[in-house]
CSV table of C-alpha atoms and ligand atoms in Angstrom, one decimal:
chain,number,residue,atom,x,y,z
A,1,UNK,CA,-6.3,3.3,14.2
A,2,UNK,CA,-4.7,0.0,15.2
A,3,UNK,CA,-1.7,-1.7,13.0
A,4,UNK,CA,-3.2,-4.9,12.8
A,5,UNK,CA,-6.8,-4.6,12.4
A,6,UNK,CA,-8.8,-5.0,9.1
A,7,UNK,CA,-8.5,-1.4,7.6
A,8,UNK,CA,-11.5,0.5,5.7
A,9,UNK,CA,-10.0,1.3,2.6
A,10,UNK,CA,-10.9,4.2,-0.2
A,11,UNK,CA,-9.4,4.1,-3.7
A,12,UNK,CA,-9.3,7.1,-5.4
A,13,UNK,CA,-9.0,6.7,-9.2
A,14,UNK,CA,-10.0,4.0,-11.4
A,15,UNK,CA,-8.0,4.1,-14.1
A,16,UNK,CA,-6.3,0.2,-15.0
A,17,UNK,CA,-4.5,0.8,-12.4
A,18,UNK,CA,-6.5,2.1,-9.7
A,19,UNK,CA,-9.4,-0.8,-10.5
A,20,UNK,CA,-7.0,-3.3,-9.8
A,21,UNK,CA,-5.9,-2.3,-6.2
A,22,UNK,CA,-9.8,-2.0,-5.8
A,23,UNK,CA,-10.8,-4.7,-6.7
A,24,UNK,CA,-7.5,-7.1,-5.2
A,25,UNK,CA,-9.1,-5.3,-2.0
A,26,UNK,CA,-12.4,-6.7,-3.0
A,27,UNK,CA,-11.0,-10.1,-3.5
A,28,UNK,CA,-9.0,-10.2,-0.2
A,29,UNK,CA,-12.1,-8.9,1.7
A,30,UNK,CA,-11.8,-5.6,2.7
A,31,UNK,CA,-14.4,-3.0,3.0
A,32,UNK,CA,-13.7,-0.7,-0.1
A,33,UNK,CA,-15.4,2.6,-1.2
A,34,UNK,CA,-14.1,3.7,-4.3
A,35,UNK,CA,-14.2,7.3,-6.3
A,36,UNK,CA,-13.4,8.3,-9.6
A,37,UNK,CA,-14.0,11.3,-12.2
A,38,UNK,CA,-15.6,9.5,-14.8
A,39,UNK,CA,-18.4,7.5,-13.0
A,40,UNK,CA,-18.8,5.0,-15.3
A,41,UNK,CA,-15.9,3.4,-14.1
A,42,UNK,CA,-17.4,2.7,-10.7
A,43,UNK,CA,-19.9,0.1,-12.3
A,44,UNK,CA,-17.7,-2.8,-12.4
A,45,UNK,CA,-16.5,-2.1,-8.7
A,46,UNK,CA,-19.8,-1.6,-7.6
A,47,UNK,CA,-20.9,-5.2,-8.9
A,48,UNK,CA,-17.9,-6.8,-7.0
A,49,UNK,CA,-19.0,-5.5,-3.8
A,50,UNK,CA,-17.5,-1.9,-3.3
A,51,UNK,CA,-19.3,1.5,-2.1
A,52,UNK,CA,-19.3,3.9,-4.4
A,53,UNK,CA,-18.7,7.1,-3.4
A,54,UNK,CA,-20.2,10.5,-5.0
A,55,UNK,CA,-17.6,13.0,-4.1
A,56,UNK,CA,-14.1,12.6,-3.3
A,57,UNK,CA,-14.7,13.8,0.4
A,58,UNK,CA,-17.2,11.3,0.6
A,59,UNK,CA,-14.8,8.4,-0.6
A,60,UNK,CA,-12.5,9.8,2.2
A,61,UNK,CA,-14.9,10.3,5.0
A,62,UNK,CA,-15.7,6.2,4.3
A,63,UNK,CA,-12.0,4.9,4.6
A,64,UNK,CA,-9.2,4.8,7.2
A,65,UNK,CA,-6.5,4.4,4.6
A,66,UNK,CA,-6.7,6.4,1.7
A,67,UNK,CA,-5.7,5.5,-1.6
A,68,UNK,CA,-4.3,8.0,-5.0
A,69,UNK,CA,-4.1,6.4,-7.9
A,70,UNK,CA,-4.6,9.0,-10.4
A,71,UNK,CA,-2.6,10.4,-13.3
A,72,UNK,CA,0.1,12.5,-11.7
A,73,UNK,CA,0.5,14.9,-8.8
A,74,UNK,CA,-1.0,18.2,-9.9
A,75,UNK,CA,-4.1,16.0,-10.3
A,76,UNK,CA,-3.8,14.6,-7.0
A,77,UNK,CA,-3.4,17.7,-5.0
A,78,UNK,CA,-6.5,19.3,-6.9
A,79,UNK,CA,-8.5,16.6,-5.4
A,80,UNK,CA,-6.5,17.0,-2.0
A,81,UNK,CA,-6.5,20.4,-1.4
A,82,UNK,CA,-9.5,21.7,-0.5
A,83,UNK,CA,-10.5,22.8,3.4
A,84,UNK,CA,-13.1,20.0,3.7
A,85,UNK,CA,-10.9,17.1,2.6
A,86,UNK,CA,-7.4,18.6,4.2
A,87,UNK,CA,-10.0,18.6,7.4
A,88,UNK,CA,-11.6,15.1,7.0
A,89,UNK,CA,-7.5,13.5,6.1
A,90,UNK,CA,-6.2,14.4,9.3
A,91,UNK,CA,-7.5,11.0,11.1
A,92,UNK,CA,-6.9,9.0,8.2
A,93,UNK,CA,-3.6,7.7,6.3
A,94,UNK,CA,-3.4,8.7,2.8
A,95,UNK,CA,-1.1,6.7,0.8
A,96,UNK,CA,0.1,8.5,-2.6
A,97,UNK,CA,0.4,5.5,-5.5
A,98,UNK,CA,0.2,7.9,-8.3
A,99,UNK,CA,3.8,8.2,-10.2
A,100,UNK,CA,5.5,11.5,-9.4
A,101,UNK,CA,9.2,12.7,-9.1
A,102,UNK,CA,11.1,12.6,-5.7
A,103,UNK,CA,10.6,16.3,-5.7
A,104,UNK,CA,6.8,16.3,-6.1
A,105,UNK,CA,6.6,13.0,-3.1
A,106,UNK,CA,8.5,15.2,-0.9
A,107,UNK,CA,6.2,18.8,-1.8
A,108,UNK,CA,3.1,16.9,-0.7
A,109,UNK,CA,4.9,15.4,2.5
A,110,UNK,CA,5.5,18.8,3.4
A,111,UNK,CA,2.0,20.0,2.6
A,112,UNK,CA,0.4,17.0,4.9
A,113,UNK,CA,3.0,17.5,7.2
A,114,UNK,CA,2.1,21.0,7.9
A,115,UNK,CA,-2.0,19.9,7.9
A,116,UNK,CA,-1.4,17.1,10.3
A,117,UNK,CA,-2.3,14.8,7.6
A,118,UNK,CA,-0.2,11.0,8.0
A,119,UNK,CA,1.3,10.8,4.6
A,120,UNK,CA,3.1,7.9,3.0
A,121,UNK,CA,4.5,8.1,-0.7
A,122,UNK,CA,4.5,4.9,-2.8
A,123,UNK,CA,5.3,3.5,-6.4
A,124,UNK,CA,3.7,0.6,-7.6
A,125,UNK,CA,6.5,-1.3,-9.5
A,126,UNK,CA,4.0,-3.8,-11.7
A,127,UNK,CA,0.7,-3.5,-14.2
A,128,UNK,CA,-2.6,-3.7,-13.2
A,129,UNK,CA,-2.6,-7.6,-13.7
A,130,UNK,CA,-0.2,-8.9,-11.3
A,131,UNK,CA,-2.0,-6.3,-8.6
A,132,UNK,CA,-2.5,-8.5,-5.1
A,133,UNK,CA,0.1,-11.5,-6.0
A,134,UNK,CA,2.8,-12.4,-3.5
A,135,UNK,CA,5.7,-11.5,-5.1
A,136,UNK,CA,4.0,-7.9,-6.3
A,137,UNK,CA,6.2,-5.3,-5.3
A,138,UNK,CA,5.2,-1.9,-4.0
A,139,UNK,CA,8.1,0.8,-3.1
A,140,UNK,CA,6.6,2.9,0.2
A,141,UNK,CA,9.0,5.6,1.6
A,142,UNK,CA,8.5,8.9,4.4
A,143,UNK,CA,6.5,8.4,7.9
A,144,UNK,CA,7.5,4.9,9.7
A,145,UNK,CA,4.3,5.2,11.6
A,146,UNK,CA,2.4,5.9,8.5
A,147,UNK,CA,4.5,2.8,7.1
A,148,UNK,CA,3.8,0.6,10.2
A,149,UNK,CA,0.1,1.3,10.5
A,150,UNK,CA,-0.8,0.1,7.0
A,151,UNK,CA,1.8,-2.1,6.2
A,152,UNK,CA,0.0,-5.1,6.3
A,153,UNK,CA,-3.1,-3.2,4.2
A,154,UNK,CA,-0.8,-2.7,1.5
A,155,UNK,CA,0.6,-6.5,1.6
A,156,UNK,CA,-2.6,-7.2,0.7
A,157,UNK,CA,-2.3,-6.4,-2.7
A,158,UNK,CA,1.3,-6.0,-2.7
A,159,UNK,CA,3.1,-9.1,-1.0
A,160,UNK,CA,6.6,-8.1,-1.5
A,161,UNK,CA,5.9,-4.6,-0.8
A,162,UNK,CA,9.1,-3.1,0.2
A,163,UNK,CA,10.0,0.2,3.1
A,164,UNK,CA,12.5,2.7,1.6
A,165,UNK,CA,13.0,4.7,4.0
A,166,UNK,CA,11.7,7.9,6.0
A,167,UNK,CA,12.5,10.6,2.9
A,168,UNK,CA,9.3,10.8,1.2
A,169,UNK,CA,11.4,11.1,-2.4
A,170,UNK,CA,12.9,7.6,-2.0
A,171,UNK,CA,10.0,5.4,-3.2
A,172,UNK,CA,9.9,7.4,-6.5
A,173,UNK,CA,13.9,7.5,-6.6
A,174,UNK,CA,13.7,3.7,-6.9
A,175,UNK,CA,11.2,3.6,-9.0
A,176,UNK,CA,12.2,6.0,-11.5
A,177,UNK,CA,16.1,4.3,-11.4
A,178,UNK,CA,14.0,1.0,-12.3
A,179,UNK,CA,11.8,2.5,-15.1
A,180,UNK,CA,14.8,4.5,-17.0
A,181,UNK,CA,16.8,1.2,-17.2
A,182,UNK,CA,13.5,-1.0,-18.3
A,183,UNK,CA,12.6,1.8,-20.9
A,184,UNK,CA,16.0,1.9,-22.5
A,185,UNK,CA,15.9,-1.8,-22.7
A,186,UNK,CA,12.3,-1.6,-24.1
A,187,UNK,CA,14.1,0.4,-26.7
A,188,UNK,CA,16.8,-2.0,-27.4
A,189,UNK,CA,14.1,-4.3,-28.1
A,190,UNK,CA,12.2,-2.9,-30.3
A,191,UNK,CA,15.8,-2.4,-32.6
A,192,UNK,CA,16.4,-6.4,-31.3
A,193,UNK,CA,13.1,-7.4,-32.8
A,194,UNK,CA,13.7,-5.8,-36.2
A,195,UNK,CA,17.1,-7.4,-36.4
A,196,UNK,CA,15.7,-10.6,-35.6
A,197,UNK,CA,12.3,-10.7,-38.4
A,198,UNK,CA,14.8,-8.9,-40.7
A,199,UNK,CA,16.5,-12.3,-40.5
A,200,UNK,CA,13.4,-14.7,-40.5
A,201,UNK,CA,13.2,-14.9,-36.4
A,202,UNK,CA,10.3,-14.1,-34.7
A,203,UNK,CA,9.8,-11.2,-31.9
A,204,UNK,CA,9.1,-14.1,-29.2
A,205,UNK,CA,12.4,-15.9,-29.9
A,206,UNK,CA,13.6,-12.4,-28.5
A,207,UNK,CA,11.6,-12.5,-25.9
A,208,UNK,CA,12.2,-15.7,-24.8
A,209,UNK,CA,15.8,-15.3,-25.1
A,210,UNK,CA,15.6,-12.4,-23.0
A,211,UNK,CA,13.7,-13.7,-20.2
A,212,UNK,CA,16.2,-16.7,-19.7
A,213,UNK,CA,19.8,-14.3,-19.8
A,214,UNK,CA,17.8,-11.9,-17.3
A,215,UNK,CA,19.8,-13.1,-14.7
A,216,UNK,CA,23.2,-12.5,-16.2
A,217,UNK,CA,21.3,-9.1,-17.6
A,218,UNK,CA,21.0,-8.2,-14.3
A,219,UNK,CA,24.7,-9.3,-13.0
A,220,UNK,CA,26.1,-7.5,-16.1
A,221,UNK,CA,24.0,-4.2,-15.1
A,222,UNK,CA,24.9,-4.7,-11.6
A,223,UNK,CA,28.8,-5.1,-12.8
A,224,UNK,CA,28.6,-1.5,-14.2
A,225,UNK,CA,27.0,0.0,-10.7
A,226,UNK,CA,29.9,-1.4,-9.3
A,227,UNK,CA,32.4,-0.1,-11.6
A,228,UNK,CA,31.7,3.2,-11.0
A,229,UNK,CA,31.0,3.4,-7.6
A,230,UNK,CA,34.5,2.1,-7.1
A,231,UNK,CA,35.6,4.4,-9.4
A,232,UNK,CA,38.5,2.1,-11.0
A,233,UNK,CA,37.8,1.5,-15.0
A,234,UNK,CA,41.6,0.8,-16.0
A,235,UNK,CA,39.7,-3.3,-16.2
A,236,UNK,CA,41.2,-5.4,-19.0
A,237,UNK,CA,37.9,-6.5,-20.5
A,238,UNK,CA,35.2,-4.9,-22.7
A,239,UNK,CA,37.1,-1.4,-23.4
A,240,UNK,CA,34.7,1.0,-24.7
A,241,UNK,CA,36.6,1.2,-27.9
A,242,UNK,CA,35.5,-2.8,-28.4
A,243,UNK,CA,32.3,-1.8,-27.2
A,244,UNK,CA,32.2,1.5,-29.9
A,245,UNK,CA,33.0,-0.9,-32.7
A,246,UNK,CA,29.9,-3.3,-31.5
A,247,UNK,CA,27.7,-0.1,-32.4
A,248,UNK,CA,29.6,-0.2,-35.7
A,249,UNK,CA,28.4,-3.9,-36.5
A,250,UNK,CA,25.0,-2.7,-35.4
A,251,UNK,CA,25.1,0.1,-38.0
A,252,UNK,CA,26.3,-1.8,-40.7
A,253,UNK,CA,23.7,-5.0,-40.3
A,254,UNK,CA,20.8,-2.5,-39.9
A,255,UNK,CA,22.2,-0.8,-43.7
A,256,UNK,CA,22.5,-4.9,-44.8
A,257,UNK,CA,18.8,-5.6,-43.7
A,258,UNK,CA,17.4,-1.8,-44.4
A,259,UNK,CA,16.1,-1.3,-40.9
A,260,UNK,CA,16.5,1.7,-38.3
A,261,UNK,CA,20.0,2.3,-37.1
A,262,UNK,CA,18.6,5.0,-34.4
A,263,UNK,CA,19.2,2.9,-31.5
A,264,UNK,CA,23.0,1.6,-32.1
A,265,UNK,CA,23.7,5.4,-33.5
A,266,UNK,CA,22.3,6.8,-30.0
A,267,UNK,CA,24.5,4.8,-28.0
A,268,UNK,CA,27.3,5.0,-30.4
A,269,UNK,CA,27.2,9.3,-30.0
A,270,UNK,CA,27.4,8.7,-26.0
A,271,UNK,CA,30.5,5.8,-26.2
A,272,UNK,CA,32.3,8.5,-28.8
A,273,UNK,CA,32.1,11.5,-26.8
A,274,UNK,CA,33.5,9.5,-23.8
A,275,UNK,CA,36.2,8.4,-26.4
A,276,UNK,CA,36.8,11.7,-27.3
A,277,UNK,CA,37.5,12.6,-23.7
A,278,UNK,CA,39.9,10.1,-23.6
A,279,UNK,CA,38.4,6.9,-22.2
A,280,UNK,CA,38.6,4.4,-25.0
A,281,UNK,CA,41.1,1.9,-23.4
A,282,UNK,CA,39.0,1.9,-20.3
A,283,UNK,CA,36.1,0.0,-19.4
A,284,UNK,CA,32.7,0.3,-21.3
A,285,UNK,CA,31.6,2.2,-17.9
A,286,UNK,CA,33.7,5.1,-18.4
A,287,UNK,CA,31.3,5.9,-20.4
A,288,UNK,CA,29.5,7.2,-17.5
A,289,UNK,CA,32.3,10.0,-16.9
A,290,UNK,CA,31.0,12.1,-19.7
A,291,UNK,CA,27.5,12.0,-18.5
B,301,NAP,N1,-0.9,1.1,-15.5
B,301,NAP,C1,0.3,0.7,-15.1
B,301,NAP,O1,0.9,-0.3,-15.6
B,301,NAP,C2,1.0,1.4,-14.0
B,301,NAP,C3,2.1,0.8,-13.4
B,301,NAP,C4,2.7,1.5,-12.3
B,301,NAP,C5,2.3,2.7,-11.9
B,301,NAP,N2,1.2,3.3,-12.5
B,301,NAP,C6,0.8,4.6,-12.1
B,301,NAP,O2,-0.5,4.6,-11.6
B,301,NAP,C7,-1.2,5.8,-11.8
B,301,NAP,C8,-2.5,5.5,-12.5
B,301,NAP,O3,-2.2,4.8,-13.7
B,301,NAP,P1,-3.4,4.1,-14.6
B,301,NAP,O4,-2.7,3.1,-15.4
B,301,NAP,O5,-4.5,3.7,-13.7
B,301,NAP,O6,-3.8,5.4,-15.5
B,301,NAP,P2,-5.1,5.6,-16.3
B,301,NAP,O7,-5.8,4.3,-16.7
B,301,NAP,O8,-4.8,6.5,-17.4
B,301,NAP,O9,-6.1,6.3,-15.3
B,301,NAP,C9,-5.9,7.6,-14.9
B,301,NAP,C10,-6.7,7.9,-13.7
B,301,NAP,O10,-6.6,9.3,-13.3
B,301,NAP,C11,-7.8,10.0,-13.3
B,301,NAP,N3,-7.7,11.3,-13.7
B,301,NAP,C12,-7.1,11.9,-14.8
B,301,NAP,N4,-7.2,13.2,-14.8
B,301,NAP,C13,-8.0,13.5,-13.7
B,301,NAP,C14,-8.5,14.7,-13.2
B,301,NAP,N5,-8.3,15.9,-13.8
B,301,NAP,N6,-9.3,14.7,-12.1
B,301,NAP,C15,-9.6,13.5,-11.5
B,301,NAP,N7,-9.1,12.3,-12.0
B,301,NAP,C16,-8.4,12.3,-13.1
B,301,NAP,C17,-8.6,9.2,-14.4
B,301,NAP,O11,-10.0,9.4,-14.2
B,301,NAP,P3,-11.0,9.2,-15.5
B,301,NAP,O12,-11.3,7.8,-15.5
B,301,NAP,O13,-12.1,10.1,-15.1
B,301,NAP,O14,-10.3,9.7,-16.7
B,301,NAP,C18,-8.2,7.8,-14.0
B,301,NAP,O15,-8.9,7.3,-12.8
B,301,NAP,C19,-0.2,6.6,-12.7
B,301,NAP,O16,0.5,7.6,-12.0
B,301,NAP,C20,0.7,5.6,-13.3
B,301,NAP,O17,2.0,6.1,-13.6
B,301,NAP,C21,0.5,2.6,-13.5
């Protein structure tokens, strides 16, 4: 299989996301074959232009790159594992875009690995909508050759798709660092949003808001990464005895304004056990110590 040529592609699993790689492969003129469980999904594909397949080995026999997008792992090797597809995936490359821990990315390197089988693992770090824009980023890690060969396939639908290196477990490390951080901010939202319409503002004034500090979000996050990777918190700014008290004020306005006090008394039980151990003149990072 050459690097640059126009790759055969098969998507396996149509869920939102697995539709939208499909059909921004569709869009950008590929030759796509397409499989999934429930074959009702397949209609919409089938109308833009795409093969459907009636079997997964068929799906796999069709393409030169292979594409998972399915719920999880144990899914994904069910459909894997079996002597006739194993066989047929030995002169293709099967890219794994279904989410997974480092652990599982690394148990099904092994597995194709040991069958022959050129195996790259990837997370797809967007929703279905932005699928195929420039600046769309996909995390790949493992094989370089299994990298190289499809690189530009994946650009396709993935313009700023992004090579993590050759462990297999690094695309989902990445991933799963970015989606722990977005989820507790998600959760610090929600509490924002309540605070805000429990004092006549609406949930897209928060939004907004949001989306224009992202920036100094993102330095401030970054500011704590570098804290404790240098390992000195003796700073003289934001001790996490002010930053204890902040969870206080949080407390006491979500009592004023009868709304949850869940979030604030979360992160107030992880700042107290770190002043307990002895960290409250340090910096709000020290926190991390008693992790
Ligand atoms: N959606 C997002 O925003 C997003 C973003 C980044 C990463 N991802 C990842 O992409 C993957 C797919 O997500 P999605 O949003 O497309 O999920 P989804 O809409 O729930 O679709 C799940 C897919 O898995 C298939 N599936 C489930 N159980 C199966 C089984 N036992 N055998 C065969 N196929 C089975 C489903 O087939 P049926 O249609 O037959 O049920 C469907 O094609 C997930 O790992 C997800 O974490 C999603």
């Amino acid at each position: 299989m050459t690097t640059n040529a126009k790759h055969k592609v098969t998507v396996i699993g149509l869920g939102d996301m697995g539709a939208a790689l499909a059909h921004a492969y569709l869009q950008q003129g590929y030759t796509t074959t397409v499989w999934n469980r429930s074959a009702a999904k397949s209609a919409p594909l089938q109308a833009a232009g795409a093969a459907v397949a009636d079997s997964v080995t068929t799906a796999i026999a069709a393409g030169d790159i292979i594409i998972l997008c399915v719920t999880d792992y144990t899914i994904s090797r069910s459909l894997l594992q079996t002597p006739e597809v194993t066989a047929l995936l030995k002169t293709k490359i099967l890219i794994q875009l279904s989410s997974g821990t480092p652990g599982e990315a690394r148990e099904l390197d092994s597995w194709a690995t040991e069958n022959g089988i050129t195996f790259l693992d990837g997370a797809i770090m967007a929703i279905p909508d932005q699928v195929g824009r420039p600046d769309t980023v996909i995390f790949v890690s493992g094989n370089k050759d299994a990298y190289t060969q499809s690189e530009a396939t994946l650009k396709a639908v993935a313009g700023a798709l992004q090579y993590m290196g050759e462990d297999p477990g690094a695309a989902s490390t990445w991933d799963m660092g970015f989606l722990i951080v977005l989820f507790a901010a998600m959760s610090g939202a929600f509490h924002a949003i309540k605070l805000f319409k429990s004092e006549g503002l609406p949930a897209a004034a928060l939004g907004n808001m949001i989306q224009q500090l992202a920036p100094a979000l993102g330095e401030m996050l970054k500011h704590q990464a570098d804290i404790i990777e240098g390992g000195n918190y003796h700073l003289r700014h934001s001790s996490l005895d002010l930053c204890t008290g902040s969870m206080d004020m949080f407390i006491k306005q979500a009592k004023e304004s009868n709304i949850s006090a869940e979030v604030p008394s979360f992160i107030k039980g992880i700042f107290k056990r770190a002043q307990d151990a002895g960290f409250g003149t340090e910096h709000v990072a020290a926190a991390y110590k008693t992790y």
